[in-house]
PDB file of C-alpha atoms in Angstrom:
ATOM      1  CA  MET A   1      -9.588 -15.265  22.856  1.00 79.00           C
ATOM      2  CA  SER A   2      -9.493 -19.026  22.396  1.00 87.00           C
ATOM      3  CA  LEU A   3      -6.596 -20.697  20.626  1.00 89.00           C
ATOM      4  CA  SER A   4      -8.836 -21.860  17.792  1.00 90.00           C
ATOM      5  CA  VAL A   5     -10.114 -18.339  17.096  1.00 90.00           C
ATOM      6  CA  TRP A   6      -6.606 -16.905  17.234  1.00 93.00           C
ATOM      7  CA  LEU A   7      -5.399 -19.545  14.767  1.00 92.00           C
ATOM      8  CA  MET A   8      -8.196 -18.464  12.407  1.00 89.00           C
ATOM      9  CA  PHE A   9      -7.305 -14.816  12.946  1.00 92.00           C
ATOM     10  CA  ILE A  10      -3.655 -15.270  11.915  1.00 94.00           C
ATOM     11  CA  PRO A  11      -4.138 -16.191   8.231  1.00 91.00           C
ATOM     12  CA  ALA A  12      -7.045 -13.772   7.899  1.00 87.00           C
ATOM     13  CA  VAL A  13      -5.108 -10.776   9.202  1.00 90.00           C
ATOM     14  CA  PHE A  14      -2.057 -11.783   7.191  1.00 92.00           C
ATOM     15  CA  LEU A  15      -4.104 -11.097   4.065  1.00 86.00           C
ATOM     16  CA  LEU A  16      -4.384  -7.498   5.247  1.00 85.00           C
ATOM     17  CA  ASN A  17      -0.653  -7.318   5.958  1.00 89.00           C
ATOM     18  CA  MET A  18       0.073  -8.594   2.457  1.00 87.00           C
ATOM     19  CA  ALA A  19      -2.394  -6.303   0.670  1.00 82.00           C
ATOM     20  CA  PRO A  20      -0.545  -4.069  -1.808  1.00 77.00           C
ATOM     21  CA  GLY A  21      -0.254  -0.637  -0.262  1.00 76.00           C
ATOM     22  CA  PRO A  22       2.182   2.293  -0.248  1.00 77.00           C
ATOM     23  CA  ASN A  23       4.413   0.874   2.495  1.00 84.00           C
ATOM     24  CA  ASN A  24       4.687  -2.563   0.903  1.00 84.00           C
ATOM     25  CA  LEU A  25       5.357  -1.130  -2.547  1.00 78.00           C
ATOM     26  CA  LEU A  26       7.978   1.189  -1.075  1.00 81.00           C
ATOM     27  CA  ALA A  27       9.704  -1.893   0.350  1.00 86.00           C
ATOM     28  CA  VAL A  28       9.813  -3.372  -3.167  1.00 80.00           C
ATOM     29  CA  SER A  29      11.361  -0.187  -4.543  1.00 76.00           C
ATOM     30  CA  ASN A  30      13.928   0.127  -1.744  1.00 82.00           C
ATOM     31  CA  ALA A  31      14.950  -3.523  -2.090  1.00 84.00           C
ATOM     32  CA  ALA A  32      15.397  -3.134  -5.847  1.00 76.00           C
ATOM     33  CA  ARG A  33      17.638  -0.106  -5.251  1.00 76.00           C
ATOM     34  CA  PHE A  34      19.556  -1.028  -2.100  1.00 83.00           C
ATOM     35  CA  GLY A  35      19.051  -4.730  -1.395  1.00 85.00           C
ATOM     36  CA  TRP A  36      16.846  -6.830   0.865  1.00 90.00           C
ATOM     37  CA  GLN A  37      18.602  -6.167   4.166  1.00 91.00           C
ATOM     38  CA  ARG A  38      18.570  -2.373   3.943  1.00 91.00           C
ATOM     39  CA  ALA A  39      14.967  -2.377   2.732  1.00 91.00           C
ATOM     40  CA  VAL A  40      13.882  -4.474   5.715  1.00 94.00           C
ATOM     41  CA  ILE A  41      15.815  -2.448   8.289  1.00 94.00           C
ATOM     42  CA  GLY A  42      14.572   0.830   6.836  1.00 93.00           C
ATOM     43  CA  GLY A  43      11.082  -0.610   6.494  1.00 93.00           C
ATOM     44  CA  LEU A  44      10.874  -1.141  10.244  1.00 96.00           C
ATOM     45  CA  GLY A  45      10.040   2.562  10.441  1.00 94.00           C
ATOM     46  CA  ARG A  46       6.438   1.574   9.770  1.00 93.00           C
ATOM     47  CA  VAL A  47       6.235  -0.464  12.998  1.00 94.00           C
ATOM     48  CA  PRO A  48       6.020   2.433  15.515  1.00 95.00           C
ATOM     49  CA  ALA A  49       3.429   4.129  13.299  1.00 91.00           C
ATOM     50  CA  PHE A  50       1.257   1.020  13.118  1.00 91.00           C
ATOM     51  CA  THR A  51       1.786   0.447  16.845  1.00 92.00           C
ATOM     52  CA  LEU A  52       0.319   3.884  17.556  1.00 89.00           C
ATOM     53  CA  LEU A  53      -2.605   3.286  15.178  1.00 86.00           C
ATOM     54  CA  VAL A  54      -3.312  -0.137  16.679  1.00 86.00           C
ATOM     55  CA  GLY A  55      -3.212   1.390  20.160  1.00 86.00           C
ATOM     56  CA  LEU A  56      -5.725   4.068  19.198  1.00 82.00           C
ATOM     57  CA  THR A  57      -7.949   1.426  17.640  1.00 81.00           C
ATOM     58  CA  VAL A  58      -7.816  -0.810  20.721  1.00 80.00           C
ATOM     59  CA  VAL A  59      -8.716   2.065  23.045  1.00 82.00           C
ATOM     60  CA  GLY A  60     -11.511   3.316  20.798  1.00 79.00           C
ATOM     61  CA  LEU A  61     -13.011  -0.080  20.082  1.00 75.00           C
ATOM     62  CA  GLY A  62     -12.820  -1.088  23.716  1.00 69.00           C
ATOM     63  CA  ALA A  63     -14.809   1.980  24.740  1.00 71.00           C
ATOM     64  CA  VAL A  64     -17.433   1.555  22.003  1.00 68.00           C
ATOM     65  CA  LEU A  65     -17.946  -2.156  22.536  1.00 64.00           C
ATOM     66  CA  ALA A  66     -18.178  -1.775  26.283  1.00 62.00           C
ATOM     67  CA  ALA A  67     -20.900   0.823  25.864  1.00 64.00           C
ATOM     68  CA  SER A  68     -23.172  -0.881  23.360  1.00 66.00           C
ATOM     69  CA  GLU A  69     -24.025  -4.407  22.238  1.00 64.00           C
ATOM     70  CA  HIS A  70     -25.748  -2.879  19.218  1.00 70.00           C
ATOM     71  CA  ALA A  71     -22.538  -1.125  18.212  1.00 65.00           C
ATOM     72  CA  PHE A  72     -20.740  -4.467  18.253  1.00 63.00           C
ATOM     73  CA  VAL A  73     -23.195  -5.981  15.770  1.00 69.00           C
ATOM     74  CA  VAL A  74     -23.078  -2.900  13.533  1.00 72.00           C
ATOM     75  CA  LEU A  75     -19.283  -2.969  13.500  1.00 65.00           C
ATOM     76  CA  LYS A  76     -19.219  -6.647  12.552  1.00 69.00           C
ATOM     77  CA  VAL A  77     -21.638  -6.213   9.654  1.00 75.00           C
ATOM     78  CA  ALA A  78     -19.981  -3.013   8.432  1.00 72.00           C
ATOM     79  CA  GLY A  79     -16.570  -4.592   8.840  1.00 65.00           C
ATOM     80  CA  ALA A  80     -17.462  -7.613   6.714  1.00 72.00           C
ATOM     81  CA  ALA A  81     -18.852  -5.301   4.022  1.00 79.00           C
ATOM     82  CA  TYR A  82     -15.685  -3.220   4.088  1.00 72.00           C
ATOM     83  CA  LEU A  83     -13.493  -6.301   3.662  1.00 69.00           C
ATOM     84  CA  ILE A  84     -15.484  -7.265   0.565  1.00 81.00           C
ATOM     85  CA  PHE A  85     -15.144  -3.715  -0.783  1.00 81.00           C
ATOM     86  CA  LEU A  86     -11.405  -3.723  -0.077  1.00 70.00           C
ATOM     87  CA  GLY A  87     -10.998  -7.073  -1.826  1.00 76.00           C
ATOM     88  CA  ILE A  88     -12.786  -5.827  -4.942  1.00 86.00           C
ATOM     89  CA  LYS A  89     -10.691  -2.653  -4.959  1.00 80.00           C
ATOM     90  CA  ILE A  90      -7.436  -4.622  -4.714  1.00 72.00           C
ATOM     91  CA  TRP A  91      -8.594  -7.044  -7.446  1.00 82.00           C
ATOM     92  CA  ARG A  92      -9.240  -4.102  -9.797  1.00 83.00           C
ATOM     93  CA  ALA A  93      -6.177  -2.045  -8.826  1.00 74.00           C
ATOM     94  CA  PRO A  94      -4.079  -0.814 -11.776  1.00 77.00           C
ATOM     95  CA  VAL A  95      -0.579  -2.209 -12.118  1.00 69.00           C
ATOM     96  CA  ALA A  96       2.636  -0.908 -13.617  1.00 62.00           C
ATOM     97  CA  ALA A  97       6.249  -1.939 -13.761  1.00 57.00           C
ATOM     98  CA  LEU A  98       8.065  -0.647 -10.690  1.00 52.00           C
ATOM     99  CA  GLN A  99      11.258   1.130 -11.649  1.00 51.00           C
ATOM    100  CA  PRO A 100      13.883   1.643  -8.936  1.00 45.00           C
ATOM    101  CA  ASP A 101      12.864   5.276  -8.443  1.00 45.00           C
ATOM    102  CA  SER A 102       9.148   4.936  -9.201  1.00 45.00           C
ATOM    103  CA  LEU A 103       8.105   5.107  -5.556  1.00 43.00           C
ATOM    104  CA  ALA A 104      10.997   6.988  -4.142  1.00 43.00           C
ATOM    105  CA  GLY A 105      10.213  10.633  -4.762  1.00 44.00           C
ATOM    106  CA  SER A 106      12.783  13.378  -4.422  1.00 37.00           C
ATOM    107  CA  GLN A 107      13.763  12.566  -0.838  1.00 40.00           C
ATOM    108  CA  ALA A 108      12.887   8.874  -0.413  1.00 41.00           C
ATOM    109  CA  ALA A 109      15.774   6.977   1.101  1.00 40.00           C
ATOM    110  CA  GLY A 110      18.513   9.148  -0.410  1.00 43.00           C
ATOM    111  CA  THR A 111      20.909   8.221  -3.160  1.00 45.00           C
ATOM    112  CA  GLN A 112      23.134   6.194  -0.838  1.00 50.00           C
ATOM    113  CA  GLY A 113      20.310   4.180   0.704  1.00 62.00           C
ATOM    114  CA  ALA A 114      20.678   5.750   4.156  1.00 82.00           C
ATOM    115  CA  LEU A 115      18.580   3.861   6.685  1.00 87.00           C
ATOM    116  CA  TRP A 116      17.189   6.833   8.614  1.00 88.00           C
ATOM    117  CA  PRO A 117      15.539   8.486   5.579  1.00 88.00           C
ATOM    118  CA  MET A 118      14.066   5.099   4.602  1.00 87.00           C
ATOM    119  CA  ALA A 119      12.654   4.539   8.078  1.00 92.00           C
ATOM    120  CA  ARG A 120      11.355   8.101   8.303  1.00 89.00           C
ATOM    121  CA  ARG A 121       9.520   7.806   4.996  1.00 87.00           C
ATOM    122  CA  GLU A 122       8.004   4.459   6.020  1.00 88.00           C
ATOM    123  CA  PHE A 123       6.776   6.047   9.265  1.00 91.00           C
ATOM    124  CA  VAL A 124       5.275   9.075   7.528  1.00 87.00           C
ATOM    125  CA  ILE A 125       3.472   6.951   4.931  1.00 83.00           C
ATOM    126  CA  ALA A 126       2.057   4.603   7.574  1.00 85.00           C
ATOM    127  CA  ILE A 127       0.978   7.250  10.099  1.00 84.00           C
ATOM    128  CA  SER A 128      -0.632   9.426   7.425  1.00 76.00           C
ATOM    129  CA  ASN A 129      -2.803   6.610   6.088  1.00 68.00           C
ATOM    130  CA  PRO A 130      -6.248   6.930   7.752  1.00 61.00           C
ATOM    131  CA  LYS A 131      -7.330   3.676   6.120  1.00 64.00           C
ATOM    132  CA  ALA A 132      -5.252   1.772   8.667  1.00 71.00           C
ATOM    133  CA  ILE A 133      -7.557   2.650  11.573  1.00 72.00           C
ATOM    134  CA  LEU A 134     -10.591   1.908   9.407  1.00 71.00           C
ATOM    135  CA  ILE A 135      -9.205  -1.512   8.523  1.00 74.00           C
ATOM    136  CA  PHE A 136      -8.440  -2.324  12.151  1.00 79.00           C
ATOM    137  CA  THR A 137     -11.863  -1.116  13.265  1.00 78.00           C
ATOM    138  CA  ALA A 138     -13.590  -3.177  10.593  1.00 78.00           C
ATOM    139  CA  PHE A 139     -11.546  -6.327  11.108  1.00 82.00           C
ATOM    140  CA  PHE A 140     -10.804  -6.816  14.789  1.00 86.00           C
ATOM    141  CA  PRO A 141     -14.426  -7.071  16.017  1.00 84.00           C
ATOM    142  CA  GLN A 142     -15.011 -10.036  13.689  1.00 83.00           C
ATOM    143  CA  PHE A 143     -12.973 -12.229  16.031  1.00 88.00           C
ATOM    144  CA  LEU A 144     -14.014 -10.899  19.434  1.00 85.00           C
ATOM    145  CA  ASP A 145     -15.635 -13.140  21.996  1.00 85.00           C
ATOM    146  CA  ARG A 146     -18.259 -10.960  23.682  1.00 77.00           C
ATOM    147  CA  THR A 147     -18.372 -13.251  26.705  1.00 83.00           C
ATOM    148  CA  GLN A 148     -14.801 -12.240  27.572  1.00 86.00           C
ATOM    149  CA  ASP A 149     -13.075  -8.929  28.288  1.00 84.00           C
ATOM    150  CA  SER A 150     -12.396  -7.260  24.922  1.00 83.00           C
ATOM    151  CA  SER A 151      -9.177  -5.440  25.888  1.00 83.00           C
ATOM    152  CA  PRO A 152      -6.841  -8.478  26.136  1.00 89.00           C
ATOM    153  CA  GLN A 153      -8.295  -9.868  22.908  1.00 90.00           C
ATOM    154  CA  LEU A 154      -7.753  -6.596  21.055  1.00 88.00           C
ATOM    155  CA  LEU A 155      -4.209  -6.319  22.397  1.00 90.00           C
ATOM    156  CA  LEU A 156      -3.422  -9.856  21.237  1.00 93.00           C
ATOM    157  CA  MET A 157      -4.825  -9.119  17.791  1.00 92.00           C
ATOM    158  CA  GLY A 158      -2.858  -5.877  17.593  1.00 91.00           C
ATOM    159  CA  ALA A 159       0.390  -7.595  18.580  1.00 93.00           C
ATOM    160  CA  THR A 160      -0.246 -10.359  16.049  1.00 95.00           C
ATOM    161  CA  PHE A 161      -0.843  -7.789  13.330  1.00 93.00           C
ATOM    162  CA  LEU A 162       2.466  -6.054  14.095  1.00 94.00           C
ATOM    163  CA  VAL A 163       4.471  -9.293  13.990  1.00 96.00           C
ATOM    164  CA  LEU A 164       2.888 -10.299  10.687  1.00 95.00           C
ATOM    165  CA  GLU A 165       3.468  -6.796   9.306  1.00 94.00           C
ATOM    166  CA  VAL A 166       7.206  -7.378   9.691  1.00 96.00           C
ATOM    167  CA  ALA A 167       6.817 -10.719   7.893  1.00 96.00           C
ATOM    168  CA  ALA A 168       4.983  -8.965   5.046  1.00 94.00           C
ATOM    169  CA  LEU A 169       7.753  -6.365   4.861  1.00 94.00           C
ATOM    170  CA  MET A 170      10.333  -9.135   4.466  1.00 94.00           C
ATOM    171  CA  ILE A 171       8.316 -10.852   1.743  1.00 91.00           C
ATOM    172  CA  TYR A 172       7.800  -7.665  -0.273  1.00 88.00           C
ATOM    173  CA  ALA A 173      11.470  -6.753   0.094  1.00 90.00           C
ATOM    174  CA  ALA A 174      12.372 -10.225  -1.164  1.00 88.00           C
ATOM    175  CA  GLY A 175      10.121  -9.619  -4.150  1.00 81.00           C
ATOM    176  CA  GLY A 176      11.986  -6.426  -4.951  1.00 75.00           C
ATOM    177  CA  ALA A 177      15.465  -7.898  -4.439  1.00 77.00           C
ATOM    178  CA  GLY A 178      14.819 -11.311  -6.018  1.00 71.00           C
ATOM    179  CA  ALA A 179      16.169 -12.213  -9.435  1.00 44.00           C
ATOM    180  CA  GLY A 180      12.695 -12.560 -10.904  1.00 47.00           C
ATOM    181  CA  LYS A 181      11.277  -9.483  -9.179  1.00 58.00           C
ATOM    182  CA  PHE A 182       7.847 -11.090  -9.291  1.00 64.00           C
ATOM    183  CA  LEU A 183       6.160  -8.344  -7.317  1.00 60.00           C
ATOM    184  CA  SER A 184       7.869  -5.680  -9.425  1.00 61.00           C
ATOM    185  CA  SER A 185       6.356  -6.828 -12.722  1.00 69.00           C
ATOM    186  CA  PRO A 186       2.855  -5.898 -13.956  1.00 78.00           C
ATOM    187  CA  ARG A 187       1.946  -9.579 -14.388  1.00 78.00           C
ATOM    188  CA  GLY A 188       3.176 -10.457 -10.910  1.00 74.00           C
ATOM    189  CA  GLN A 189       1.294  -7.560  -9.354  1.00 72.00           C
ATOM    190  CA  ARG A 190      -1.886  -8.466 -11.240  1.00 81.00           C
ATOM    191  CA  LEU A 191      -1.791 -12.104 -10.122  1.00 81.00           C
ATOM    192  CA  PHE A 192      -0.954 -11.112  -6.572  1.00 71.00           C
ATOM    193  CA  ASN A 193      -3.680  -8.455  -6.447  1.00 74.00           C
ATOM    194  CA  ARG A 194      -6.284 -10.898  -7.690  1.00 83.00           C
ATOM    195  CA  GLY A 195      -5.214 -13.576  -5.259  1.00 79.00           C
ATOM    196  CA  THR A 196      -5.242 -11.189  -2.300  1.00 70.00           C
ATOM    197  CA  GLY A 197      -8.424  -9.430  -3.409  1.00 76.00           C
ATOM    198  CA  GLY A 198     -10.286 -12.689  -4.001  1.00 82.00           C
ATOM    199  CA  ALA A 199      -9.230 -14.014  -0.614  1.00 73.00           C
ATOM    200  CA  LEU A 200     -10.433 -10.837   1.129  1.00 68.00           C
ATOM    201  CA  VAL A 201     -13.802 -11.014  -0.644  1.00 82.00           C
ATOM    202  CA  ALA A 202     -14.144 -14.634   0.435  1.00 80.00           C
ATOM    203  CA  ALA A 203     -13.162 -13.788   4.017  1.00 69.00           C
ATOM    204  CA  GLY A 204     -15.575 -10.860   4.165  1.00 72.00           C
ATOM    205  CA  THR A 205     -18.407 -12.977   2.770  1.00 80.00           C
ATOM    206  CA  ALA A 206     -17.747 -15.751   5.282  1.00 73.00           C
ATOM    207  CA  LEU A 207     -17.643 -13.284   8.155  1.00 65.00           C
ATOM    208  CA  ALA A 208     -20.874 -11.634   6.991  1.00 69.00           C
ATOM    209  CA  PHE A 209     -22.692 -14.940   7.445  1.00 72.00           C
ATOM    210  CA  SER A 210     -20.848 -16.016  10.575  1.00 61.00           C
ATOM    211  CA  ARG A 211     -22.320 -16.038  14.042  1.00 54.00           C
ATOM    212  CA  GLN A 212     -22.786 -12.474  15.291  1.00 46.00           C
ATOM    213  CA  GLY A 213     -21.772 -13.295  18.847  1.00 46.00           C
TER     214      GLY A 213
END
């Protein structure tokens, strides 16, 4: 993967990291209850889950793309369409004020904010979300250079995703712990959803008309 393509990949994939989802909203709730630091440390439980999902995606995509040029084109077109669909869904997502316990459930993080239960819940939510593999499968091929070996490119994209996932965790935790709690309010969620959703629609549209190479 060339440096220029990787530099384009970074902001594009960061939109996916920042998309409102159960793990990110859990980070908001935990930060509101227990503070930014504990929410971030506990939130790192999602990293091994996403690492496993990225690994499965890399292996699966590498095998498919090595076997068929046609499959590569189909994945790129389907992936761009899925990004547009995801953007529209995020734009239209319902919002509600996040109370401290609204995402916690009966055993989420415990009343004392113990780190292990937080991390365990983050892991379970991430690993049980089949949309993660679908997102990776739809997104990664958009940036592949077919003239080069796909495995190192996919590994680089996977590693980049994981680093930016931690950054997204920190940002969402800051939203939950901050004085304004922007991401915890219905208005803040609505504005954020529309910004993220609109950007994903734009990215998907651009990729749909990009060079299929």
